[in-house]
XYZ file of C-alpha atoms in Angstrom:
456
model
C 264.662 138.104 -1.718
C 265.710 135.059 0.502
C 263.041 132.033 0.398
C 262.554 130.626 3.881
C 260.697 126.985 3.533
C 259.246 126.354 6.837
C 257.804 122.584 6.717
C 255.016 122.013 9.136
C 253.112 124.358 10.754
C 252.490 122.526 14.130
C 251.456 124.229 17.384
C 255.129 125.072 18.401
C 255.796 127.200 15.053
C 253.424 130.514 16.154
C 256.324 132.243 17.587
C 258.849 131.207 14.757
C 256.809 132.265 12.170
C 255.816 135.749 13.839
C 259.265 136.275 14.109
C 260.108 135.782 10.930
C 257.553 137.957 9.758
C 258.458 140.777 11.862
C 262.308 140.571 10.139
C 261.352 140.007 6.576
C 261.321 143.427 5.546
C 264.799 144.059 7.035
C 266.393 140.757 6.155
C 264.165 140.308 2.578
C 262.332 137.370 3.695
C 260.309 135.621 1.503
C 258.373 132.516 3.807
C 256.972 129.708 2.581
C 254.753 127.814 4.941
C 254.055 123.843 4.148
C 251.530 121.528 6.029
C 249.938 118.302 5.295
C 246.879 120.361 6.014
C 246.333 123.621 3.834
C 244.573 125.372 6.318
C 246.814 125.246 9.113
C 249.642 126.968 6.750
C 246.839 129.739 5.623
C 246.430 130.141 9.321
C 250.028 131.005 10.529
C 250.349 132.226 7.123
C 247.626 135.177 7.035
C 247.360 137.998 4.646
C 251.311 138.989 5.158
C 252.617 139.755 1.521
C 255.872 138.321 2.049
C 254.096 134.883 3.458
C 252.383 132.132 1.833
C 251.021 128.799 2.544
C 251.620 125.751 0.465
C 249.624 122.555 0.743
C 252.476 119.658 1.361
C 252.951 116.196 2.190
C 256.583 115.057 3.047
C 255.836 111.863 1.297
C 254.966 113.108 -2.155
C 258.782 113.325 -3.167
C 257.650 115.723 -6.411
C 256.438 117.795 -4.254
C 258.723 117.915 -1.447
C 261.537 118.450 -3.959
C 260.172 120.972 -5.375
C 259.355 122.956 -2.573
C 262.677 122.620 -1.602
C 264.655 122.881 -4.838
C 263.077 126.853 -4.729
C 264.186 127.585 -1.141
C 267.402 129.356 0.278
C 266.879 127.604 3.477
C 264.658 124.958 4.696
C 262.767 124.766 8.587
C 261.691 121.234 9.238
C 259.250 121.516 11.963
C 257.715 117.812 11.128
C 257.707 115.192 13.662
C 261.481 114.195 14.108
C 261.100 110.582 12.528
C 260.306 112.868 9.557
C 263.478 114.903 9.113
C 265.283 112.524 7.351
C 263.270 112.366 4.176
C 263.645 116.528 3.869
C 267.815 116.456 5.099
C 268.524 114.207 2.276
C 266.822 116.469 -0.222
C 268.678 119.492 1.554
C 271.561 117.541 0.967
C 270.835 116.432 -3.138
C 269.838 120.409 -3.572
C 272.614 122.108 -1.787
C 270.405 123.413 1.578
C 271.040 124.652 4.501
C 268.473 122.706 7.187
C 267.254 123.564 10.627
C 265.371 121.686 13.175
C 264.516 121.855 16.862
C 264.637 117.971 17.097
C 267.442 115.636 18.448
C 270.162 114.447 15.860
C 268.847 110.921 15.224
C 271.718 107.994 13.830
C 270.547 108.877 10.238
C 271.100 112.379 10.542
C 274.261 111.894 12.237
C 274.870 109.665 9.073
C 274.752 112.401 6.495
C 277.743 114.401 8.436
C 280.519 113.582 5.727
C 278.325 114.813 2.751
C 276.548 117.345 4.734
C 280.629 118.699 5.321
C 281.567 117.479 1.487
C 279.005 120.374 0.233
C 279.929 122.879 2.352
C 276.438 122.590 4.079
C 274.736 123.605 7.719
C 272.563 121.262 9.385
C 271.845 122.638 12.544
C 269.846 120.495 14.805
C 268.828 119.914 18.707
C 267.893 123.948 18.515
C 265.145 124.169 19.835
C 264.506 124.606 24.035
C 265.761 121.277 24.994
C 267.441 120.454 23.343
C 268.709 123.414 22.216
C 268.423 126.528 25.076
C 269.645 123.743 27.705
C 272.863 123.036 25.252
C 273.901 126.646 24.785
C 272.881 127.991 28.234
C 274.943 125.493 29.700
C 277.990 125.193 27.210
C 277.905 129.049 27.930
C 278.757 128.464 32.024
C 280.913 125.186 31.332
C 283.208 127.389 28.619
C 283.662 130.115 31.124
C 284.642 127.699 33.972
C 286.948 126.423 31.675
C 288.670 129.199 30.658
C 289.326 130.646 34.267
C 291.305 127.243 34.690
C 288.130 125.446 36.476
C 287.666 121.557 36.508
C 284.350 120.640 35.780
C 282.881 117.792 38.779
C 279.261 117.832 38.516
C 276.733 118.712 35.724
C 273.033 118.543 36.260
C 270.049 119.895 34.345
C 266.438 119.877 34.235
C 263.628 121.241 31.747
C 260.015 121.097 32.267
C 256.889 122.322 30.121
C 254.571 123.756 32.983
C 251.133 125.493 33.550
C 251.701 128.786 34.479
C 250.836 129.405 38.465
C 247.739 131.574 37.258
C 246.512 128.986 35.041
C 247.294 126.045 37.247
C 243.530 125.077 38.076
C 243.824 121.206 38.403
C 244.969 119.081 41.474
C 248.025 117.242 38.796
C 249.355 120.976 38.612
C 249.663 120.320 34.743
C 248.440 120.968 31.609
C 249.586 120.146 27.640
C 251.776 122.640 26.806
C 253.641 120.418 23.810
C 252.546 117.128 21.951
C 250.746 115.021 24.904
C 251.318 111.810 23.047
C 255.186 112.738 23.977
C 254.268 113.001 27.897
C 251.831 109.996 27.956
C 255.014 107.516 26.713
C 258.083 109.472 28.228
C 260.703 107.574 30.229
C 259.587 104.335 27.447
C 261.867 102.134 25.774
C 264.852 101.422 28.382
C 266.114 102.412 31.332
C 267.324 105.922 32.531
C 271.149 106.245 32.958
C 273.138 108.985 34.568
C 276.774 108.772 36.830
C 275.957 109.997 40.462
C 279.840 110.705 42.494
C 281.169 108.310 40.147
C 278.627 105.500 40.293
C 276.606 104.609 37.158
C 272.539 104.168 38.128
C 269.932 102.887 35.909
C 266.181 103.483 36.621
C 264.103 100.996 34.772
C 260.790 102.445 33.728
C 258.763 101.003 36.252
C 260.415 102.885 38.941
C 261.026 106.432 36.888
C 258.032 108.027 38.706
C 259.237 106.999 42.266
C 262.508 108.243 42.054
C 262.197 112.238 41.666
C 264.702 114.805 43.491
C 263.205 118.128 44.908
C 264.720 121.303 43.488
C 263.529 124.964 44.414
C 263.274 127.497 41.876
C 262.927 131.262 43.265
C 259.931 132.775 43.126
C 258.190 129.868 42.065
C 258.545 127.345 44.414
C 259.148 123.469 44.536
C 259.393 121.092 41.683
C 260.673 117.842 41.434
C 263.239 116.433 38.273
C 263.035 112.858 37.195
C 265.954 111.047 35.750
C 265.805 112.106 31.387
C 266.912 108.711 29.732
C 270.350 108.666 28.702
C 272.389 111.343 30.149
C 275.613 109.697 29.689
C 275.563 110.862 26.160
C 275.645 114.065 26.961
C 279.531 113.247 28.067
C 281.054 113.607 24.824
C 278.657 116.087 23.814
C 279.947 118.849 26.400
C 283.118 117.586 26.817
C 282.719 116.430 30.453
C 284.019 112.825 30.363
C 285.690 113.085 33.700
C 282.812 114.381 34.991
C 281.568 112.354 38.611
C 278.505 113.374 38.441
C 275.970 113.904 34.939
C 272.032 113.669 35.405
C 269.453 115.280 32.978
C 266.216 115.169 33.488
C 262.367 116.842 33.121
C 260.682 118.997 35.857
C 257.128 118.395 36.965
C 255.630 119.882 40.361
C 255.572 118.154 43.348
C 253.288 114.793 43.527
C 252.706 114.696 39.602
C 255.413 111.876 39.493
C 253.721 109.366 41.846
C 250.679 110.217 40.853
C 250.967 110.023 37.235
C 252.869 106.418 38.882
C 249.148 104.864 39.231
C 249.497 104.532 35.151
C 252.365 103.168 34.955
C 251.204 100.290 37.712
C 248.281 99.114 35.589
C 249.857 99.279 32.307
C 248.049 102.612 30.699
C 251.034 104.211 29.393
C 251.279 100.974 27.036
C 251.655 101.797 23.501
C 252.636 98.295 22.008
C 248.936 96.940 21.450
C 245.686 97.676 20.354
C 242.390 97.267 22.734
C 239.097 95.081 21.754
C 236.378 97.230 20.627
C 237.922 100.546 22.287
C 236.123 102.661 19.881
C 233.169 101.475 21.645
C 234.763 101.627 25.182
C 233.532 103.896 28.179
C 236.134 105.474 29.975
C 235.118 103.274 32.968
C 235.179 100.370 30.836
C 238.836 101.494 30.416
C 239.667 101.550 33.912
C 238.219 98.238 34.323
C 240.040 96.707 31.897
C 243.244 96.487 34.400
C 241.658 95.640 37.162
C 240.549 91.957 38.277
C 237.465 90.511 37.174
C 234.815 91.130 40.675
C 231.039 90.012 40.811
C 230.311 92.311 43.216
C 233.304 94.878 43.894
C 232.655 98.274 42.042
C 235.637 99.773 39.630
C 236.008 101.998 41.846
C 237.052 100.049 44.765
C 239.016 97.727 42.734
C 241.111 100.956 41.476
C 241.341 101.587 45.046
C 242.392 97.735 46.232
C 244.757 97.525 43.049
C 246.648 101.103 43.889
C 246.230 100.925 47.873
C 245.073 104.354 48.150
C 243.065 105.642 50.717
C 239.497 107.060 50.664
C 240.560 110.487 51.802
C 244.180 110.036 49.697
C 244.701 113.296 47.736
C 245.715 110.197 44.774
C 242.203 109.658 44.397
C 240.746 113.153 44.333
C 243.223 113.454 41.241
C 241.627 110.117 39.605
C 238.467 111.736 39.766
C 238.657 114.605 38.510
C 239.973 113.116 35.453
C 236.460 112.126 35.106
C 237.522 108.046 34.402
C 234.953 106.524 36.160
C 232.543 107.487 33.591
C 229.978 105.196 31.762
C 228.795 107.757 29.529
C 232.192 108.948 27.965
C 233.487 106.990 24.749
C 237.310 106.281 23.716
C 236.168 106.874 20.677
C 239.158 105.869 18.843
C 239.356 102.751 17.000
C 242.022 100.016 17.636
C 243.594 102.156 20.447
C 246.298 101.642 22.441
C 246.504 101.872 26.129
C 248.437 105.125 25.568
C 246.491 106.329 22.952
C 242.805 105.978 25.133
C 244.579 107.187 28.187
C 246.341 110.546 25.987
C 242.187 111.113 25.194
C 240.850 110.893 28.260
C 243.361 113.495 29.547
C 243.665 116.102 26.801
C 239.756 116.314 27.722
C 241.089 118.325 30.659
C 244.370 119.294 30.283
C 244.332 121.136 27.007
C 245.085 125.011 27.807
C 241.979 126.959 27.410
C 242.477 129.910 25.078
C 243.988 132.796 28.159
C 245.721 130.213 29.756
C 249.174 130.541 30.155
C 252.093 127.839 29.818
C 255.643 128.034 31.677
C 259.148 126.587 30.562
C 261.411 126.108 33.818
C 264.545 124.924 33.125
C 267.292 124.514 35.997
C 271.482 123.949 35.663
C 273.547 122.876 38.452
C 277.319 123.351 37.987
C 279.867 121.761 40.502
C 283.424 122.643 39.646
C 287.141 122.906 41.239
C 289.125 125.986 40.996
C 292.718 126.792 42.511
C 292.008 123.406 44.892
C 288.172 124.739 46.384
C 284.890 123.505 45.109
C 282.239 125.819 43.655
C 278.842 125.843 42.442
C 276.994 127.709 39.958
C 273.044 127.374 40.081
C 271.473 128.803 36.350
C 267.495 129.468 36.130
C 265.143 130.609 33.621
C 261.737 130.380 34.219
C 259.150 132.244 30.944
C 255.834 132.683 30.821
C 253.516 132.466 27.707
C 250.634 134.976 26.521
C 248.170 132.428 25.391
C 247.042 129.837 23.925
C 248.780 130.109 20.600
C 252.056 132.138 22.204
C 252.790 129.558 24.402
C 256.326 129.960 26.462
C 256.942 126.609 24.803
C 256.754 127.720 21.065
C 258.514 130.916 21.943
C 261.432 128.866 23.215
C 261.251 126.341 21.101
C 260.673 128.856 17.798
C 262.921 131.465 18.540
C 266.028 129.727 18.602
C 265.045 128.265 14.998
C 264.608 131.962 13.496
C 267.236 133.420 15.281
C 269.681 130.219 14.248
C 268.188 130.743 10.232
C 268.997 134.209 9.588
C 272.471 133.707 11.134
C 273.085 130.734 8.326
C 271.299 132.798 5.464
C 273.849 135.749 6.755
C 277.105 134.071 7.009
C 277.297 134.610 10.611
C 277.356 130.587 11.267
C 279.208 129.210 9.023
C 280.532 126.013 10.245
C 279.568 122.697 7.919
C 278.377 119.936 9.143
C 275.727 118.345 11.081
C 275.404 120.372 14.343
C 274.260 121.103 17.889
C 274.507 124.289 18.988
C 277.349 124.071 21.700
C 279.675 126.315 20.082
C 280.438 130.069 20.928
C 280.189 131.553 17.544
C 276.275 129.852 18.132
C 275.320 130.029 21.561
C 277.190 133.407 22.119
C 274.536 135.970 19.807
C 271.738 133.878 20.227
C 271.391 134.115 23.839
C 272.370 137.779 23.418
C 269.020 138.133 21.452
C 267.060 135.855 23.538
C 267.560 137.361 26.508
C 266.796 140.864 24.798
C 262.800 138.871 23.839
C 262.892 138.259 27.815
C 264.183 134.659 27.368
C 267.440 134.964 30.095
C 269.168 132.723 33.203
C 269.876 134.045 36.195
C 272.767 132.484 38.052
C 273.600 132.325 41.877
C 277.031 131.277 43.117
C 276.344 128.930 46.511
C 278.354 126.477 48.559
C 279.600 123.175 46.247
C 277.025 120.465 47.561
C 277.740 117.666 45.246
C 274.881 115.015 45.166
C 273.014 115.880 48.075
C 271.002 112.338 49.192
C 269.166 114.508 51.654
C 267.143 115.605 48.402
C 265.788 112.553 47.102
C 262.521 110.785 47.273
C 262.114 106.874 46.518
């Protein structure tokens, strides 16, 4: 019997742990399911007999030794800041690790020991990063090896409503953390290379300069700029590349839109608010707008944003309800992020049928035997509910799918990873496209950074 830890049993973990489940018979799995809070363990855990829930905080080191010192293999599913506390452990106890979360500069630290013990840390595996890193290493190898020279990489991910749920005028709901979406595009500027030129877009332009993209069958969306794809360079080997921009999908008009935060300063996460437990939600609104004796908040918003009465802008400020007197912040010593992130997940939280959608879009320009190509790669997937959201399936898959492979040998390689390797990518995309998880790809005339297709 093989002891799975799984550490945190957040909302993206449903489709990890079923998963699991459904294999432990074949693969003698024993899971062990850890969370701060007991009950949300018992509740992914159930009455499975080869399942159980543990209560356990990450900061107790006893405990979180322990928990680890009887595992085979550990799943940190904890906030990413958080990794580093369980990785060292892994590290001390001689454990393999998995996580769905970015490699951070202490992670990357522990490489030489991680190597030294013979270990696998596999990280960035989960849907991006993760199912953009393989998906795409997948094209750029086979380019590659039919001689091609790689001249353009672009790639966008985006955590949707599904069409059938879509039943707000922002064309969005939470489908992952929304603290996450409320501060994205924070803390510098995005860079990417364009035809050789390197662009920065500081943050308080991100939401005004989108490009349009059409995905088949589903229509328009529009990808603004991630914020550092030059990384990404050394990562996939493309250092010659002219052209490398990564970024997240939204539909069309979410980006200026959600803009109108950005201009007043709602998205601010670096103080607290007087008295916001205390604070209307119109009291909110008010408190970024100038000081009127007779000018309503509404107007103000209006004055402050120039939008129009019959603006489509202002429909979508209302029905976020934030002109209300009634409605508290509740929340004491708030931030601007933090009061905004409530007043939102009041209406974008998917009700129990509603459906989520992961999107996630390659572009591929290359050179072969002197003409220019280009490879477009889709995958759109829809959740069931709720709790099997299309984000925890892609972001829990490739976790289970990645574990059994370590606890089996079949990846081997020590280290502290990303999952850009064939001996990775190669079986589990095989295995996600059998759960209905695939790209499809279209070969079309090499475009190269088409200006036509920007806005801003």
């Amino acid at each position: 019997m093989r002891n799975i830890l799984i550490i945190g049993a957040g909302k993206s973990t449903s489709s990890l742990i079923k998963y699991l489940k459904e294999k432990s018979e074949t693969e003698q799995l024993q899971l062990t399911i850890g969370d701060l809070k007991l009950e949300n363990a018992e509740k992914f855990a159930g009455d499975h007999p080869r399942t159980k829930a543990i209560s356990l905080d990450i900061f107790e080191e006893k405990e979180r030794q322990e928990a680890i010192k009887s595992a085979d293999i550990v799943i940190s599913m904890l906030p990413a800041r958080f990794h580093i506390e369980v990785a060292k452990d892994c590290v001390q106890f001689n454990k393999n690790m998995v996580t769905a979360s970015y490699v951070s500069e202490a992670m990357q630290a522990l490489d030489e020991k991680v190597k030294e013990k013979g270990l696998t840390f596999m990280n960035e595996i989960g849907v991006d990063p993760g199912i953009d890193h393989m998906s795409a290493m997948q094209v750029i190898d086979r380019i590659r090896e039919k001689g091609g020279k790689m001249l353009l990489f672009e790639s966008f991910t985006g955590g949707l409503v599904a069409p059938e749920s879509d039943t707000n005028l922002w064309n969005y709901k939470f489908t992952w953390n929304p603290r996450n979406v409320v501060v994205a595009g924070q803390g510098g500027a995005a860079e990417f290379i364009q035809e050789g030129q390197y662009k920065y877009i500081p943050y308080n332009r991100l939401f005004r300069r989108t490009e349009f993209l059409e995905i088949e069958g589903y229509g328009r969306f529009e990808g603004l700029a991630n914020r550092n794809s030059l990384k990404y360079r050394s990562v996939y080997g493309l250092e010659n590349v002219k052209t490398l921009y990564r970024g997240t999908l939204r539909r069309v008009g979410f980006s200026k839109a959600w803009n109108m935060f950005v201009q007043l300063g709602m998205t601010d996460d670096t103080y607290s608010m007087q008295d916001s437990e205390n604070m209307s939600y119109r009291d909110f609104v008010n408190s970024f707008l100038p000081y009127s004796p007779t000018d309503s908040v509404e107007l103000k918003m209006r004055y402050s944003l120039k939008i129009d009465q019959d603006d489509v802008m202002w429909n979508k400020l209302e029905e976020l309800d934030i002109f209300n007197p009634n409605k508290k912040i509740g929340l004491k010593n708030a931030t601007p992020a933090q009061a905004l992130q409530k007043i939102l997940e009041e209406k974008w939280t998917l009700a129990p049928d509603d459906k989520d959608m992961i999107v996630m879009y390659h572009k591929f320009g290359y050179e072969l035997n002197g003409e220019k190509k280009q490879i477009d790669s889709t995958m759109v997937h829809i959740g069931e509910d709720q709790t099997y959201t299309a984000m925890a399936k892609t972001v829990g898959l490739p976790v289970a799918i990645a574990t059994i492979k370590i606890l089996n040998k079949e990846i081997t390689t020590p280290g502290v990873l990303r999952p850009i390797h064939k001996e990775v990518y190669t079986p589990i995309l095989k295995e996600l496209a059998e759960n209905g998880i695939e790209f499809k790809e279209k070969e079309r005339e090499y475009l190269g950074y088409n200006i036509d297709n920007v806005v801003g």
